CSV table of N, CA and C in Angstrom, one decimal:
chain,number,residue,atom,x,y,z
A,1,MET,N,-14.0,52.3,-2.2
A,1,MET,CA,-14.3,50.9,-2.1
A,1,MET,C,-15.8,50.6,-1.8
A,2,GLN,N,-16.3,49.6,-2.4
A,2,GLN,CA,-17.7,49.3,-2.2
A,2,GLN,C,-18.0,48.4,-1.0
A,3,ASP,N,-17.1,47.7,-0.5
A,3,ASP,CA,-17.3,46.7,0.6
A,3,ASP,C,-17.6,47.3,1.9
A,4,GLY,N,-17.4,48.6,2.2
A,4,GLY,CA,-17.7,49.2,3.5
A,4,GLY,C,-16.5,49.3,4.3
A,5,TYR,N,-15.4,48.6,4.0
A,5,TYR,CA,-14.2,48.7,4.8
A,5,TYR,C,-13.5,50.1,4.7
A,6,ALA,N,-13.7,50.8,3.6
A,6,ALA,CA,-13.1,52.1,3.4
A,6,ALA,C,-13.7,53.1,4.4
A,7,ARG,N,-14.9,52.9,4.8
A,7,ARG,CA,-15.6,53.9,5.7
A,7,ARG,C,-15.5,53.4,7.1
A,8,GLY,N,-14.8,52.3,7.4
A,8,GLY,CA,-14.7,51.8,8.7
A,8,GLY,C,-15.8,50.9,9.2
A,9,GLU,N,-16.7,50.6,8.2
A,9,GLU,CA,-17.8,49.7,8.6
A,9,GLU,C,-17.4,48.3,8.5
A,10,THR,N,-18.1,47.4,9.2
A,10,THR,CA,-17.9,46.0,9.2
A,10,THR,C,-19.1,45.4,8.5
A,11,PRO,N,-18.9,44.8,7.3
A,11,PRO,CA,-20.1,44.2,6.6
A,11,PRO,C,-20.7,43.1,7.4
A,12,ALA,N,-22.0,43.0,7.4
A,12,ALA,CA,-22.7,41.9,8.1
A,12,ALA,C,-22.4,40.6,7.4
A,13,PRO,N,-22.2,39.5,8.2
A,13,PRO,CA,-22.0,38.2,7.6
A,13,PRO,C,-23.2,37.7,7.0
A,14,ALA,N,-23.1,36.9,5.9
A,14,ALA,CA,-24.2,36.3,5.2
A,14,ALA,C,-24.9,35.3,6.1
A,15,ARG,N,-26.2,35.3,6.2
A,15,ARG,CA,-27.0,34.4,7.0
A,15,ARG,C,-27.2,33.1,6.2
A,16,ARG,N,-27.1,32.0,6.9
A,16,ARG,CA,-27.4,30.7,6.3
A,16,ARG,C,-28.1,29.9,7.4
A,17,ASP,N,-28.9,29.0,6.9
A,17,ASP,CA,-29.7,28.1,7.8
A,17,ASP,C,-28.7,26.9,8.2
A,18,VAL,N,-28.4,26.8,9.5
A,18,VAL,CA,-27.5,25.8,9.9
A,18,VAL,C,-28.0,24.4,9.7
A,19,HIS,N,-29.3,24.2,9.5
A,19,HIS,CA,-29.9,22.9,9.3
A,19,HIS,C,-30.1,22.5,7.8
A,20,ALA,N,-29.9,23.5,6.9
A,20,ALA,CA,-30.1,23.2,5.5
A,20,ALA,C,-28.9,22.5,4.9
A,21,PRO,N,-29.1,21.5,4.1
A,21,PRO,CA,-28.0,20.8,3.4
A,21,PRO,C,-27.2,21.9,2.6
A,22,THR,N,-25.9,21.6,2.4
A,22,THR,CA,-25.1,22.5,1.5
A,22,THR,C,-25.8,22.6,0.2
A,23,GLY,N,-25.9,23.9,-0.3
A,23,GLY,CA,-26.5,24.1,-1.6
A,23,GLY,C,-28.0,24.2,-1.6
A,24,ALA,N,-28.7,23.8,-0.5
A,24,ALA,CA,-30.1,23.8,-0.4
A,24,ALA,C,-30.6,25.2,0.1
A,25,PRO,N,-31.7,25.7,-0.3
A,25,PRO,CA,-32.2,27.0,0.2
A,25,PRO,C,-32.5,26.9,1.7
A,26,ALA,N,-32.4,28.0,2.4
A,26,ALA,CA,-32.8,28.0,3.8
A,26,ALA,C,-34.2,27.8,3.9
A,27,GLN,N,-34.7,27.1,4.9
A,27,GLN,CA,-36.1,26.8,5.1
A,27,GLN,C,-36.9,28.0,5.3
A,28,GLY,N,-36.4,29.0,6.0
A,28,GLY,CA,-37.1,30.2,6.3
A,28,GLY,C,-37.3,31.0,5.0
A,29,ALA,N,-36.4,30.9,4.0
A,29,ALA,CA,-36.5,31.6,2.8
A,29,ALA,C,-37.6,31.0,1.9
A,30,SER,N,-37.9,29.7,2.1
A,30,SER,CA,-38.9,29.1,1.2
A,30,SER,C,-40.3,29.4,1.6
A,31,GLY,N,-40.5,29.9,2.8
A,31,GLY,CA,-41.8,30.3,3.3
A,31,GLY,C,-42.5,29.2,4.0
A,32,SER,N,-41.9,28.0,4.1
A,32,SER,CA,-42.6,26.9,4.8
A,32,SER,C,-42.8,27.1,6.2
A,33,PHE,N,-41.8,27.7,6.9
A,33,PHE,CA,-41.9,28.1,8.3
A,33,PHE,C,-40.8,29.1,8.6
A,34,GLY,N,-41.0,29.9,9.6
A,34,GLY,CA,-40.1,30.9,10.0
A,34,GLY,C,-38.9,30.4,10.8
A,35,THR,N,-37.9,31.2,11.0
A,35,THR,CA,-36.8,30.7,11.8
A,35,THR,C,-36.9,31.4,13.1
A,36,GLY,N,-36.5,30.7,14.1
A,36,GLY,CA,-36.4,31.2,15.5
A,36,GLY,C,-35.1,31.8,15.8
A,37,ILE,N,-34.7,31.8,17.0
A,37,ILE,CA,-33.5,32.4,17.5
A,37,ILE,C,-32.3,31.6,16.9
A,38,GLY,N,-31.3,32.3,16.4
A,38,GLY,CA,-30.1,31.6,15.9
A,38,GLY,C,-30.3,30.8,14.7
A,39,GLY,N,-31.3,31.0,13.9
A,39,GLY,CA,-31.6,30.3,12.7
A,39,GLY,C,-32.2,29.0,12.9
A,40,PHE,N,-32.5,28.6,14.1
A,40,PHE,CA,-33.2,27.3,14.3
A,40,PHE,C,-34.7,27.5,14.0
A,41,PRO,N,-35.3,26.5,13.5
A,41,PRO,CA,-36.7,26.6,13.2
A,41,PRO,C,-37.5,26.8,14.4
A,42,ALA,N,-38.5,27.7,14.3
A,42,ALA,CA,-39.4,28.0,15.4
A,42,ALA,C,-40.5,27.0,15.4
A,43,PRO,N,-41.1,26.7,16.6
A,43,PRO,CA,-42.2,25.8,16.6
A,43,PRO,C,-43.3,26.3,15.7
A,44,SER,N,-44.0,25.4,15.1
A,44,SER,CA,-45.1,25.8,14.2
A,44,SER,C,-46.2,26.6,14.8
A,45,ASN,N,-46.4,26.4,16.1
A,45,ASN,CA,-47.5,27.1,16.8
A,45,ASN,C,-47.1,28.4,17.4
A,46,ALA,N,-45.8,28.8,17.3
A,46,ALA,CA,-45.3,30.0,17.9
A,46,ALA,C,-45.4,31.1,16.8
A,47,PRO,N,-46.0,32.3,17.2
A,47,PRO,CA,-46.0,33.4,16.2
A,47,PRO,C,-44.6,33.9,16.0
A,48,ILE,N,-44.2,34.1,14.7
A,48,ILE,CA,-42.9,34.6,14.3
A,48,ILE,C,-43.0,36.1,14.3
A,49,ASP,N,-44.0,36.6,13.6
A,49,ASP,CA,-44.2,38.1,13.4
A,49,ASP,C,-45.5,38.5,14.0
A,50,PRO,N,-45.5,39.2,15.2
A,50,PRO,CA,-46.7,39.6,15.9
A,50,PRO,C,-47.5,40.5,15.0
A,51,SER,N,-46.9,41.2,14.0
A,51,SER,CA,-47.6,42.2,13.2
A,51,SER,C,-48.5,41.5,12.2
A,52,ARG,N,-48.4,40.2,12.1
A,52,ARG,CA,-49.3,39.4,11.1
A,52,ARG,C,-50.7,39.2,11.6
A,53,GLY,N,-51.0,39.7,12.8
A,53,GLY,CA,-52.4,39.6,13.2
A,53,GLY,C,-52.6,38.8,14.5
A,54,SER,N,-51.7,38.0,14.9
A,54,SER,CA,-51.9,37.3,16.2
A,54,SER,C,-51.2,38.1,17.3
A,55,ASP,N,-51.8,38.2,18.4
A,55,ASP,CA,-51.3,38.9,19.5
A,55,ASP,C,-50.2,38.1,20.2
A,56,PRO,N,-49.1,38.8,20.6
A,56,PRO,CA,-48.0,38.0,21.3
A,56,PRO,C,-48.5,37.7,22.7
A,57,TYR,N,-48.0,36.6,23.2
A,57,TYR,CA,-48.3,36.3,24.6
A,57,TYR,C,-47.8,37.3,25.6
A,58,ARG,N,-48.5,37.7,26.6
A,58,ARG,CA,-48.1,38.5,27.6
A,58,ARG,C,-48.4,37.8,29.0
A,59,ASP,N,-47.4,37.9,29.8
A,59,ASP,CA,-47.6,37.3,31.2
A,59,ASP,C,-48.7,38.1,31.9
A,60,PRO,N,-49.5,37.4,32.6
A,60,PRO,CA,-50.6,38.0,33.3
A,60,PRO,C,-50.1,39.0,34.4
A,61,GLU,N,-48.8,38.7,34.9
A,61,GLU,CA,-48.2,39.5,36.0
A,61,GLU,C,-48.0,40.9,35.4
A,62,LEU,N,-47.8,41.1,34.1
A,62,LEU,CA,-47.6,42.4,33.6
A,62,LEU,C,-48.7,43.4,33.9
A,63,GLU,N,-49.9,42.9,34.0
A,63,GLU,CA,-51.1,43.7,34.3
A,63,GLU,C,-51.1,44.2,35.7
A,64,LEU,N,-50.3,43.5,36.6
A,64,LEU,CA,-50.3,43.9,38.0
A,64,LEU,C,-49.4,45.1,38.2
A,65,LEU,N,-48.5,45.4,37.3
A,65,LEU,CA,-47.6,46.5,37.5
A,65,LEU,C,-48.2,47.8,37.2
A,66,THR,N,-47.9,48.8,38.0
A,66,THR,CA,-48.4,50.2,37.8
A,66,THR,C,-47.6,50.8,36.6
A,67,ASP,N,-48.0,51.9,36.1
A,67,ASP,CA,-47.3,52.6,35.0
A,67,ASP,C,-45.9,52.9,35.4
A,68,ARG,N,-45.7,53.4,36.7
A,68,ARG,CA,-44.4,53.8,37.2
A,68,ARG,C,-43.5,52.6,37.3
A,69,GLU,N,-44.1,51.5,37.8
A,69,GLU,CA,-43.3,50.2,37.9
A,69,GLU,C,-42.8,49.7,36.5
A,70,ARG,N,-43.7,49.9,35.5
A,70,ARG,CA,-43.3,49.5,34.2
A,70,ARG,C,-42.1,50.4,33.7
A,71,GLU,N,-42.2,51.7,34.0
A,71,GLU,CA,-41.1,52.6,33.6
A,71,GLU,C,-39.8,52.2,34.3
A,72,VAL,N,-39.9,51.8,35.6
A,72,VAL,CA,-38.7,51.4,36.3
A,72,VAL,C,-38.2,50.1,35.7
A,73,LEU,N,-39.1,49.2,35.4
A,73,LEU,CA,-38.7,47.9,34.8
A,73,LEU,C,-37.9,48.1,33.5
A,74,VAL,N,-38.4,49.0,32.7
A,74,VAL,CA,-37.8,49.3,31.4
A,74,VAL,C,-36.4,49.8,31.6
A,75,GLU,N,-36.2,50.7,32.6
A,75,GLU,CA,-34.9,51.2,32.9
A,75,GLU,C,-34.0,50.2,33.5
A,76,ILE,N,-34.5,49.3,34.3
A,76,ILE,CA,-33.7,48.1,34.7
A,76,ILE,C,-33.2,47.3,33.5
A,77,ALA,N,-34.1,47.1,32.6
A,77,ALA,CA,-33.8,46.3,31.4
A,77,ALA,C,-32.7,47.0,30.6
A,78,HIS,N,-32.7,48.3,30.6
A,78,HIS,CA,-31.7,49.1,29.9
A,78,HIS,C,-30.4,49.1,30.7
A,79,GLY,N,-30.3,48.5,31.8
A,79,GLY,CA,-29.1,48.3,32.6
A,79,GLY,C,-28.7,49.5,33.5
A,80,LEU,N,-29.7,50.3,33.8
A,80,LEU,CA,-29.5,51.4,34.7
A,80,LEU,C,-29.4,50.9,36.2
A,81,SER,N,-28.6,51.6,37.0
A,81,SER,CA,-28.6,51.3,38.4
A,81,SER,C,-29.7,52.0,39.1
A,82,ASN,N,-30.0,51.7,40.3
A,82,ASN,CA,-31.1,52.4,41.1
A,82,ASN,C,-30.9,53.9,41.1
A,83,GLN,N,-29.6,54.3,41.3
A,83,GLN,CA,-29.4,55.8,41.4
A,83,GLN,C,-29.6,56.4,40.0
A,84,GLU,N,-29.2,55.7,39.0
A,84,GLU,CA,-29.4,56.3,37.6
A,84,GLU,C,-30.9,56.3,37.3
A,85,ILE,N,-31.7,55.3,37.7
A,85,ILE,CA,-33.1,55.3,37.5
A,85,ILE,C,-33.7,56.5,38.3
A,86,ALA,N,-33.3,56.7,39.5
A,86,ALA,CA,-33.8,57.8,40.3
A,86,ALA,C,-33.6,59.1,39.7
A,87,ASP,N,-32.4,59.3,39.2
A,87,ASP,CA,-32.0,60.6,38.5
A,87,ASP,C,-32.8,60.8,37.2
A,88,LYS,N,-33.0,59.7,36.4
A,88,LYS,CA,-33.7,59.8,35.2
A,88,LYS,C,-35.2,60.1,35.3
A,89,LEU,N,-35.8,59.4,36.3
A,89,LEU,CA,-37.2,59.6,36.5
A,89,LEU,C,-37.6,60.6,37.6
A,90,PHE,N,-36.6,61.3,38.1
A,90,PHE,CA,-36.8,62.4,39.1
A,90,PHE,C,-37.6,61.9,40.3
A,91,ILE,N,-37.1,60.8,40.8
A,91,ILE,CA,-37.7,60.2,42.1
A,91,ILE,C,-36.5,59.9,43.0
A,92,SER,N,-36.8,59.7,44.3
A,92,SER,CA,-35.7,59.4,45.2
A,92,SER,C,-35.2,58.0,45.1
A,93,LEU,N,-34.0,57.8,45.6
A,93,LEU,CA,-33.4,56.4,45.6
A,93,LEU,C,-34.3,55.4,46.4
A,94,PRO,N,-34.8,55.8,47.6
A,94,PRO,CA,-35.6,54.8,48.3
A,94,PRO,C,-36.9,54.5,47.6
A,95,THR,N,-37.4,55.4,46.8
A,95,THR,CA,-38.6,55.2,46.0
A,95,THR,C,-38.3,54.1,44.9
A,96,VAL,N,-37.2,54.3,44.3
A,96,VAL,CA,-36.7,53.3,43.2
A,96,VAL,C,-36.6,52.0,43.9
A,97,LYS,N,-36.0,51.9,45.0
A,97,LYS,CA,-35.8,50.6,45.7
A,97,LYS,C,-37.1,50.0,46.0
A,98,THR,N,-38.1,50.8,46.4
A,98,THR,CA,-39.5,50.3,46.7
A,98,THR,C,-40.1,49.7,45.4
A,99,HIS,N,-40.0,50.5,44.3
A,99,HIS,CA,-40.5,50.0,43.1
A,99,HIS,C,-39.9,48.7,42.6
A,100,VAL,N,-38.6,48.6,42.7
A,100,VAL,CA,-37.9,47.4,42.3
A,100,VAL,C,-38.4,46.2,43.2
A,101,ALA,N,-38.5,46.4,44.5
A,101,ALA,CA,-39.0,45.3,45.3
A,101,ALA,C,-40.4,44.9,44.9
A,102,HIS,N,-41.3,45.9,44.6
A,102,HIS,CA,-42.6,45.6,44.2
A,102,HIS,C,-42.7,44.8,42.9
A,103,ILE,N,-41.8,45.3,41.9
A,103,ILE,CA,-41.7,44.6,40.6
A,103,ILE,C,-41.3,43.2,40.8
A,104,LEU,N,-40.2,42.9,41.5
A,104,LEU,CA,-39.7,41.6,41.7
A,104,LEU,C,-40.8,40.7,42.3
A,105,SER,N,-41.5,41.2,43.3
A,105,SER,CA,-42.6,40.5,44.0
A,105,SER,C,-43.7,40.2,43.0
A,106,LYS,N,-44.2,41.2,42.3
A,106,LYS,CA,-45.4,41.0,41.4
A,106,LYS,C,-45.1,40.0,40.3
A,107,ILE,N,-43.9,40.0,39.7
A,107,ILE,CA,-43.6,39.2,38.6
A,107,ILE,C,-42.9,37.9,39.0
A,108,HIS,N,-42.8,37.7,40.3
A,108,HIS,CA,-42.2,36.5,40.9
A,108,HIS,C,-40.8,36.2,40.4
A,109,ALA,N,-40.0,37.3,40.4
A,109,ALA,CA,-38.6,37.3,39.9
A,109,ALA,C,-37.7,37.2,41.1
A,110,ARG,N,-36.7,36.4,41.0
A,110,ARG,CA,-35.7,36.2,42.1
A,110,ARG,C,-34.8,37.4,42.2
A,111,ASP,N,-34.4,38.0,41.0
A,111,ASP,CA,-33.5,39.1,41.0
A,111,ASP,C,-33.7,40.0,39.8
A,112,ARG,N,-32.8,41.0,39.6
A,112,ARG,CA,-33.0,41.9,38.5
A,112,ARG,C,-32.8,41.2,37.1
A,113,VAL,N,-32.0,40.2,37.1
A,113,VAL,CA,-31.7,39.5,35.8
A,113,VAL,C,-33.0,38.9,35.4
A,114,GLN,N,-33.7,38.2,36.3
A,114,GLN,CA,-35.0,37.6,35.9
A,114,GLN,C,-36.0,38.7,35.5
A,115,ALA,N,-35.9,39.9,36.1
A,115,ALA,CA,-36.8,41.0,35.7
A,115,ALA,C,-36.5,41.5,34.3
A,116,VAL,N,-35.2,41.5,33.9
A,116,VAL,CA,-34.8,41.9,32.6
A,116,VAL,C,-35.3,40.9,31.6
A,117,VAL,N,-35.2,39.6,31.9
A,117,VAL,CA,-35.7,38.6,31.0
A,117,VAL,C,-37.3,38.8,30.8
A,118,PHE,N,-37.9,39.0,31.9
A,118,PHE,CA,-39.4,39.2,31.9
A,118,PHE,C,-39.7,40.4,31.0
A,119,ALA,N,-39.0,41.5,31.1
A,119,ALA,CA,-39.2,42.7,30.3
A,119,ALA,C,-39.0,42.4,28.8
A,120,TYR,N,-38.0,41.7,28.5
A,120,TYR,CA,-37.8,41.3,27.0
A,120,TYR,C,-38.8,40.4,26.6
A,121,ASP,N,-39.2,39.4,27.4
A,121,ASP,CA,-40.2,38.4,27.0
A,121,ASP,C,-41.5,39.1,26.7
A,122,ASN,N,-41.8,40.1,27.4
A,122,ASN,CA,-43.1,40.8,27.3
A,122,ASN,C,-43.0,42.1,26.4
A,123,GLU,N,-41.9,42.2,25.7
A,123,GLU,CA,-41.7,43.2,24.7
A,123,GLU,C,-41.8,44.6,25.3
A,124,LEU,N,-41.4,44.8,26.5
A,124,LEU,CA,-41.3,46.1,27.1
A,124,LEU,C,-40.1,46.9,26.5
A,125,VAL,N,-39.1,46.2,26.1
A,125,VAL,CA,-37.9,46.8,25.5
A,125,VAL,C,-37.6,46.1,24.2
């Protein structure tokens, strides 16, 4: 079979612009402007593709993090626990806890969830 079901694959659903009238081409396909999250139009001043020459916005707090703190933040964003981070980076659990506390303080995050959002917003993951 050609549809992918024979191999156990699930074919991807066809994308459509939720704002386009029925039968009209999607606005993103016409090249007038890109689409943002979920097919909604992105603001015209927001860069859609950073590889087109404009640098993506980076929070200034990102520069405050040490290289090791960035490594720990990436692992937090990947969903690892403190113990898993310690094992992966070959550091002690108290050291991981210290790094996490410093990260949260430097980026002004209330908890790990906000740190994960920060990591994704700044394209660390």
